[in-house]
Short mmCIF file of C-alpha atoms in Angstrom, two decimals:
data_model
loop_
_atom_site.label_atom_id
_atom_site.label_comp_id
_atom_site.label_asym_id
_atom_site.label_seq_id
_atom_site.Cartn_x
_atom_site.Cartn_y
_atom_site.Cartn_z
CA MET A 1249 -18.26 0.27 -12.77
CA GLY A 1250 -17.60 0.87 -9.10
CA GLY A 1251 -15.35 -2.14 -8.85
CA ALA A 1252 -15.40 -5.88 -8.45
CA ALA A 1253 -16.57 -7.36 -5.21
CA CYS A 1254 -13.74 -8.35 -2.85
CA GLY A 1255 -12.60 -11.97 -3.03
CA GLU A 1256 -13.97 -12.61 -6.54
CA ASP A 1257 -12.02 -13.34 -9.70
CA LEU A 1258 -9.11 -11.28 -10.87
CA PRO A 1259 -9.81 -7.69 -11.92
CA VAL A 1260 -11.67 -7.37 -15.18
CA PRO A 1261 -10.34 -5.42 -18.14
CA PHE A 1262 -11.62 -1.90 -18.38
CA THR A 1263 -11.90 0.13 -21.59
CA ARG A 1264 -9.44 3.02 -21.81
CA ASN A 1265 -10.70 6.54 -22.17
CA LYS A 1266 -9.06 8.97 -24.47
CA TRP A 1267 -7.25 10.88 -21.74
CA PHE A 1268 -5.51 7.87 -20.14
CA ASP A 1269 -2.17 8.29 -21.87
CA GLY A 1270 -1.74 11.97 -21.28
CA PHE A 1271 -1.72 14.69 -18.66
CA MET A 1272 -3.95 14.10 -15.69
CA ARG A 1273 -5.25 16.18 -12.76
CA ILE A 1274 -4.68 14.02 -9.67
CA LEU A 1275 -6.17 14.59 -6.20
CA LEU A 1276 -4.05 12.89 -3.59
CA ALA A 1277 -5.03 12.09 0.00
CA GLY A 1278 -2.26 10.92 2.34
CA ALA A 1279 0.54 12.71 0.50
CA SER A 1280 2.74 13.28 3.58
CA GLY A 1281 3.59 9.61 4.31
CA THR A 1282 6.48 7.69 2.91
CA ILE A 1283 4.57 6.36 -0.11
CA GLY A 1284 2.71 9.64 -0.65
CA THR A 1285 5.80 11.78 -0.64
CA ALA A 1286 7.59 9.52 -3.16
CA LEU A 1287 4.46 9.20 -5.26
CA THR A 1288 3.96 12.95 -5.41
CA ARG A 1289 7.51 13.44 -6.57
CA GLN A 1290 7.04 10.94 -9.37
CA LEU A 1291 3.56 12.06 -10.50
CA GLU A 1292 4.56 15.73 -10.61
CA LYS A 1293 6.96 14.91 -13.50
CA ASN A 1294 4.02 14.46 -15.89
CA HIS A 1295 0.84 15.42 -14.11
CA GLU A 1296 -0.78 18.07 -11.86
CA VAL A 1297 -1.03 16.82 -8.29
CA THR A 1298 -3.28 18.52 -5.68
CA ARG A 1299 -2.74 17.34 -2.15
CA LEU A 1300 -5.49 17.17 0.50
CA VAL A 1301 -4.26 18.53 3.84
CA ARG A 1302 -5.83 18.89 7.22
CA ARG A 1303 -4.12 22.29 7.96
CA ALA A 1304 -4.38 25.63 6.17
CA PRO A 1305 -3.21 25.23 2.50
CA LYS A 1306 0.25 26.57 1.76
CA GLY A 1307 -0.44 27.18 -1.91
CA PRO A 1308 -2.65 26.35 -4.86
CA SER A 1309 -1.45 22.75 -4.92
CA GLU A 1310 -3.10 22.07 -1.56
CA ILE A 1311 -6.78 21.87 -0.56
CA ARG A 1312 -7.98 21.63 3.04
CA TRP A 1313 -10.34 18.85 4.07
CA ASN A 1314 -11.57 17.36 7.32
CA PRO A 1315 -12.24 13.66 6.79
CA SER A 1316 -13.17 13.00 10.44
CA ALA A 1317 -16.08 15.36 9.90
CA GLY A 1318 -16.78 14.33 6.34
CA GLU A 1319 -15.87 17.78 4.92
CA LEU A 1320 -14.46 18.13 1.43
CA ASP A 1321 -15.28 20.70 -1.25
CA VAL A 1322 -17.00 18.84 -4.04
CA ALA A 1323 -15.35 21.17 -6.59
CA ALA A 1324 -12.01 19.54 -5.75
CA ILE A 1325 -13.40 16.19 -6.87
CA GLU A 1326 -15.06 17.57 -9.98
CA ARG A 1327 -11.82 19.02 -11.18
CA ALA A 1328 -9.83 15.77 -10.77
CA ASP A 1329 -9.29 13.11 -13.47
CA ALA A 1330 -8.10 10.69 -10.82
CA VAL A 1331 -8.18 10.44 -7.01
CA ILE A 1332 -5.61 8.44 -5.06
CA ASN A 1333 -6.33 7.67 -1.42
CA LEU A 1334 -3.39 6.76 0.82
CA SER A 1335 -4.95 8.04 4.05
CA GLY A 1336 -4.77 6.13 7.30
CA ALA A 1337 -3.05 6.17 10.66
CA GLY A 1338 0.22 4.15 10.71
CA ILE A 1339 -0.28 0.45 11.53
CA ALA A 1340 2.82 0.58 13.69
CA GLY A 1341 2.15 4.12 14.84
CA SER A 1342 1.39 3.07 18.43
CA LEU A 1343 0.65 0.09 20.58
CA TRP A 1344 -2.69 -1.38 19.73
CA THR A 1345 -4.78 -0.10 22.64
CA ARG A 1346 -8.57 -0.09 22.20
CA SER A 1347 -8.36 3.60 21.36
CA TYR A 1348 -5.67 3.17 18.72
CA LYS A 1349 -7.58 0.27 17.12
CA GLU A 1350 -10.48 2.61 16.74
CA THR A 1351 -8.16 5.18 15.13
CA LEU A 1352 -6.90 2.50 12.63
CA TYR A 1353 -10.55 1.95 11.56
CA SER A 1354 -11.75 5.48 11.57
CA SER A 1355 -8.80 7.10 9.84
CA ARG A 1356 -9.26 4.80 6.90
CA ILE A 1357 -13.00 4.48 6.75
CA MET A 1358 -13.84 8.16 7.29
CA ALA A 1359 -11.26 9.37 4.74
CA THR A 1360 -12.52 6.97 2.15
CA ARG A 1361 -16.20 7.73 2.88
CA THR A 1362 -15.56 11.42 2.62
CA LEU A 1363 -13.99 11.04 -0.81
CA VAL A 1364 -16.65 8.71 -2.06
CA GLU A 1365 -19.50 10.94 -0.76
CA ALA A 1366 -17.99 13.85 -2.69
CA MET A 1367 -17.78 11.72 -5.81
CA ARG A 1368 -21.45 10.74 -5.47
CA LYS A 1369 -22.38 14.43 -5.19
CA ALA A 1370 -20.16 15.57 -8.10
CA GLY A 1371 -21.71 16.31 -11.47
CA ASN A 1372 -18.45 15.24 -13.07
CA PRO A 1373 -16.82 12.55 -10.88
CA PRO A 1374 -13.23 11.37 -11.65
CA GLU A 1375 -12.52 8.56 -14.11
CA VAL A 1376 -10.45 6.53 -11.66
CA PHE A 1377 -10.22 6.06 -7.90
CA ILE A 1378 -7.15 4.24 -6.51
CA SER A 1379 -7.90 3.38 -2.87
CA GLN A 1380 -5.17 1.96 -0.77
CA SER A 1381 -5.77 -1.39 0.92
CA ALA A 1382 -3.27 -3.85 2.29
CA SER A 1383 -2.04 -7.40 2.27
CA GLY A 1384 -3.54 -7.58 5.74
CA TYR A 1385 -6.88 -8.33 3.88
CA TYR A 1386 -5.75 -11.98 3.64
CA GLY A 1387 -4.96 -12.54 7.31
CA ASP A 1388 -2.51 -15.34 8.37
CA ARG A 1389 -2.49 -17.96 5.56
CA GLY A 1390 0.72 -20.02 5.98
CA ASN A 1391 2.05 -21.30 2.62
CA GLU A 1392 -1.23 -20.73 0.70
CA VAL A 1393 -0.70 -18.76 -2.54
CA LEU A 1394 -2.84 -15.62 -2.35
CA THR A 1395 -4.22 -14.03 -5.50
CA GLU A 1396 -6.78 -11.29 -5.98
CA GLY A 1397 -9.40 -13.94 -5.92
CA SER A 1398 -8.52 -15.36 -2.50
CA THR A 1399 -10.86 -14.90 0.38
CA SER A 1400 -10.24 -12.59 3.34
CA GLY A 1401 -8.75 -13.70 6.64
CA GLY A 1402 -9.76 -13.54 10.28
CA THR A 1403 -7.38 -10.98 11.74
CA LEU A 1404 -8.08 -7.39 12.90
CA LEU A 1405 -6.24 -6.03 9.82
CA ALA A 1406 -8.35 -8.26 7.51
CA ASP A 1407 -11.53 -6.79 9.08
CA ILE A 1408 -10.16 -3.28 8.64
CA CYS A 1409 -9.28 -3.97 4.97
CA ARG A 1410 -12.74 -5.41 4.26
CA ARG A 1411 -14.54 -2.34 5.64
CA TRP A 1412 -12.04 0.02 4.02
CA GLU A 1413 -12.60 -1.61 0.58
CA ALA A 1414 -16.35 -1.70 1.05
CA GLU A 1415 -16.31 2.12 1.47
CA ALA A 1416 -14.28 2.60 -1.73
CA LEU A 1417 -16.71 0.36 -3.72
CA ARG A 1418 -19.54 2.76 -3.00
CA ALA A 1419 -18.07 5.12 -5.56
CA PRO A 1420 -20.33 5.92 -8.57
CA ASN A 1421 -20.59 3.22 -11.23
CA THR A 1422 -18.84 5.45 -13.75
CA VAL A 1423 -15.69 5.50 -11.63
CA ARG A 1424 -13.05 2.82 -12.15
CA VAL A 1425 -12.19 1.67 -8.53
CA VAL A 1426 -8.89 0.05 -7.92
CA LEU A 1427 -8.29 -1.55 -4.50
CA ALA A 1428 -4.48 -1.52 -4.16
CA ARG A 1429 -3.73 -4.30 -1.69
CA THR A 1430 -0.17 -3.13 -0.88
CA GLY A 1431 2.27 -5.42 0.87
CA ILE A 1432 5.23 -4.56 3.10
CA VAL A 1433 6.88 -1.53 1.42
CA MET A 1434 10.66 -1.56 1.74
CA ALA A 1435 11.75 2.03 1.99
CA ARG A 1436 14.94 3.62 3.28
CA GLY A 1437 13.01 6.32 5.12
CA GLY A 1438 10.48 4.31 7.05
CA GLY A 1439 8.56 1.08 7.55
CA ALA A 1440 10.12 -2.32 8.11
CA LEU A 1441 13.39 -1.87 6.23
CA PRO A 1442 15.29 0.40 8.58
CA ASN A 1443 14.47 -1.90 11.40
CA LEU A 1444 15.97 -4.77 9.50
CA LEU A 1445 19.02 -2.86 8.26
CA VAL A 1446 20.21 -1.21 11.46
CA PRO A 1447 21.16 -4.44 13.22
CA ILE A 1448 22.60 -5.88 10.00
CA ARG A 1449 24.91 -2.87 9.62
CA PHE A 1450 26.15 -3.43 13.21
CA PHE A 1451 26.87 -7.17 12.67
CA ALA A 1452 23.75 -8.12 14.66
CA GLY A 1453 21.36 -9.17 11.88
CA THR A 1454 18.15 -10.50 13.23
CA SER A 1455 15.20 -12.45 11.93
CA LEU A 1456 11.80 -12.54 13.66
CA GLY A 1457 9.68 -15.47 14.81
CA SER A 1458 10.26 -18.67 12.86
CA GLY A 1459 11.58 -16.61 9.86
CA GLN A 1460 9.47 -18.93 7.65
CA GLN A 1461 6.54 -16.54 7.42
CA TRP A 1462 5.94 -15.17 3.95
CA TRP A 1463 6.36 -11.39 3.60
CA PRO A 1464 4.58 -9.86 0.62
CA TRP A 1465 7.35 -7.25 0.20
CA ILE A 1466 7.74 -4.53 -2.50
CA SER A 1467 10.41 -1.85 -2.94
CA LEU A 1468 9.30 1.76 -2.57
CA ASN A 1469 10.45 2.32 -6.11
CA ASP A 1470 8.10 -0.41 -7.49
CA GLU A 1471 5.25 0.58 -5.18
CA VAL A 1472 5.25 4.17 -6.62
CA ARG A 1473 5.65 2.83 -10.21
CA ALA A 1474 2.83 0.40 -9.70
CA LEU A 1475 0.44 3.04 -8.39
CA GLU A 1476 1.24 5.26 -11.34
CA PHE A 1477 0.71 2.27 -13.72
CA LEU A 1478 -2.75 1.69 -12.17
CA LEU A 1479 -3.83 5.20 -13.14
CA THR A 1480 -3.94 4.01 -16.77
CA ALA A 1481 -4.01 0.23 -16.61
CA PRO A 1482 -7.34 -1.37 -17.75
CA LEU A 1483 -8.00 -2.97 -14.35
CA TYR A 1484 -10.53 -2.42 -11.64
CA GLY A 1485 -11.28 -4.10 -8.27
CA PRO A 1486 -8.62 -5.70 -6.01
CA VAL A 1487 -4.99 -5.60 -7.24
CA ASN A 1488 -2.15 -7.17 -5.20
CA VAL A 1489 0.68 -4.75 -5.04
CA SER A 1490 3.82 -6.77 -4.11
CA ALA A 1491 6.84 -8.19 -5.77
CA PRO A 1492 6.28 -11.20 -8.03
CA ALA A 1493 8.73 -13.29 -5.95
CA PRO A 1494 7.30 -13.47 -2.48
CA ALA A 1495 9.88 -14.55 0.11
CA THR A 1496 10.19 -15.69 3.73
CA LEU A 1497 11.50 -13.28 6.20
CA ASP A 1498 14.65 -15.42 6.59
CA THR A 1499 15.34 -15.12 2.87
CA ILE A 1500 14.90 -11.35 2.93
CA THR A 1501 17.17 -10.82 5.87
CA LEU A 1502 19.85 -13.08 4.54
CA GLN A 1503 19.92 -11.29 1.21
CA LEU A 1504 20.17 -7.95 2.92
CA GLY A 1505 23.03 -9.28 4.99
CA ARG A 1506 24.84 -10.49 1.93
CA ALA A 1507 24.36 -7.12 0.18
CA PHE A 1508 26.27 -5.42 3.10
CA HIS A 1509 28.59 -8.35 3.72
CA ARG A 1510 27.17 -8.90 7.09
CA PRO A 1511 25.97 -12.07 8.90
CA VAL A 1512 22.51 -12.56 10.24
CA TRP A 1513 23.20 -14.16 13.58
CA PHE A 1514 20.14 -13.77 15.76
CA ARG A 1515 16.44 -14.60 15.93
CA VAL A 1516 13.82 -13.00 18.15
CA PRO A 1517 11.27 -15.61 19.14
CA GLY A 1518 7.65 -14.77 18.31
CA ALA A 1519 6.64 -15.22 21.91
CA ILE A 1520 8.94 -12.43 23.00
CA LEU A 1521 7.60 -10.08 20.35
CA THR A 1522 3.98 -10.75 21.20
CA THR A 1523 4.76 -10.38 24.93
CA VAL A 1524 6.45 -6.98 24.37
CA ILE A 1525 4.07 -5.49 21.76
CA GLY A 1526 1.13 -7.76 21.75
CA GLN A 1527 -1.28 -8.26 18.81
CA LEU A 1528 0.65 -5.70 16.75
CA ALA A 1529 3.65 -8.02 16.62
CA TYR A 1530 1.60 -10.94 15.45
CA GLU A 1531 -0.42 -9.12 12.73
CA LEU A 1532 2.46 -6.99 11.43
CA LEU A 1533 5.50 -9.28 11.78
CA LEU A 1534 4.53 -12.83 12.23
CA VAL A 1535 1.55 -13.53 9.94
CA SER A 1536 2.33 -15.37 6.69
CA GLN A 1537 0.99 -13.98 3.37
CA ARG A 1538 2.30 -15.64 0.19
CA MET A 1539 0.78 -12.99 -2.02
CA GLU A 1540 1.22 -12.87 -5.80
CA PRO A 1541 0.50 -9.75 -8.01
CA ARG A 1542 -1.26 -11.62 -10.83
CA ALA A 1543 -3.35 -8.70 -11.96
CA LEU A 1544 -0.33 -6.38 -12.23
CA THR A 1545 1.84 -8.79 -14.10
CA GLY A 1546 -1.11 -9.86 -16.29
CA ALA A 1547 -1.62 -6.21 -17.27
CA GLY A 1548 1.99 -5.89 -18.32
CA PHE A 1549 3.65 -4.19 -15.35
CA ALA A 1550 7.37 -4.87 -15.14
CA PHE A 1551 9.05 -4.74 -11.73
CA ASP A 1552 12.50 -3.08 -11.31
CA GLU A 1553 13.12 -5.15 -8.13
CA PRO A 1554 11.28 -8.41 -8.71
CA THR A 1555 13.35 -10.65 -6.36
CA PRO A 1556 14.91 -10.44 -2.86
CA GLU A 1557 18.30 -10.35 -4.51
CA ALA A 1558 17.30 -7.38 -6.62
CA LEU A 1559 15.79 -5.68 -3.56
CA ALA A 1560 19.01 -6.12 -1.60
CA GLU A 1561 21.03 -4.73 -4.51
CA TRP A 1562 18.69 -1.74 -4.80
CA VAL A 1563 18.99 -1.07 -1.02
CA ARG A 1564 22.78 -1.32 -1.19
CA ARG A 1565 22.93 0.97 -4.28
CA THR A 1566 20.71 3.64 -2.71
CA ALA A 1567 22.27 3.42 0.78
CA GLY A 1568 24.54 6.38 -0.03
#
């Protein structure tokens, strides 16, 4: 049961095992990022979390690995009930030079391959493998509604996601593989949200490009809750992880402005963005992905921030 092929029908129900509703031993790769830090904090309330690190471990809750060399102690995998893979260099971590594009590929593919190879060697592989993917899988699709059954796109990020997911699907057939196609995570501490909020707070709220591009946004709170939900939900294969009310960038920025009683005055033309930061601007800021989380909602997941209005209120409430 290594997972459904990408681009096919919605994820298929998966029979629960007896341990699903209780304590779990979770092995987490990519724990130091914005999502990983918040997810660790949440999971440690009810589960044992062991983090994979590239440096010397600081305690028993850390295990060293070297994904670029394919090195991971199989014993770490055999002890885990679940593995969550959030590894990968930041999409906006640098300008997209040829070298950094190679890093975007290798940091995702090698980490996933190392985890899967360890699972294939393990006498007792984990029950579930949640492997991060992204809304970038779908490319630039205008107003088309994108479900888990939609085909992939033609952008660089779409190609990265296809190869990333293909590595995860090599897991043993006994492992329930979930491909979490995460959208744009709105977090106070990183990602797109601070870049939208800073000019708004200074009465210089700005939209980007036409503003009519669909952003598959999700609050950090719901992102973490969704990943935890997927540990036990009877789903496998691709799962869109985004809010059930996709919105255009103009709608998002206007709601954020209203939450802080600030206007959104300005617009940065797409041509300027692509001139300054090139392909990164197009694929990260200007593509349109009207993604719907049909698998999540169909499995009973309830969002805390389902709409742009709820997102803006959550941001205002947590602004401190």
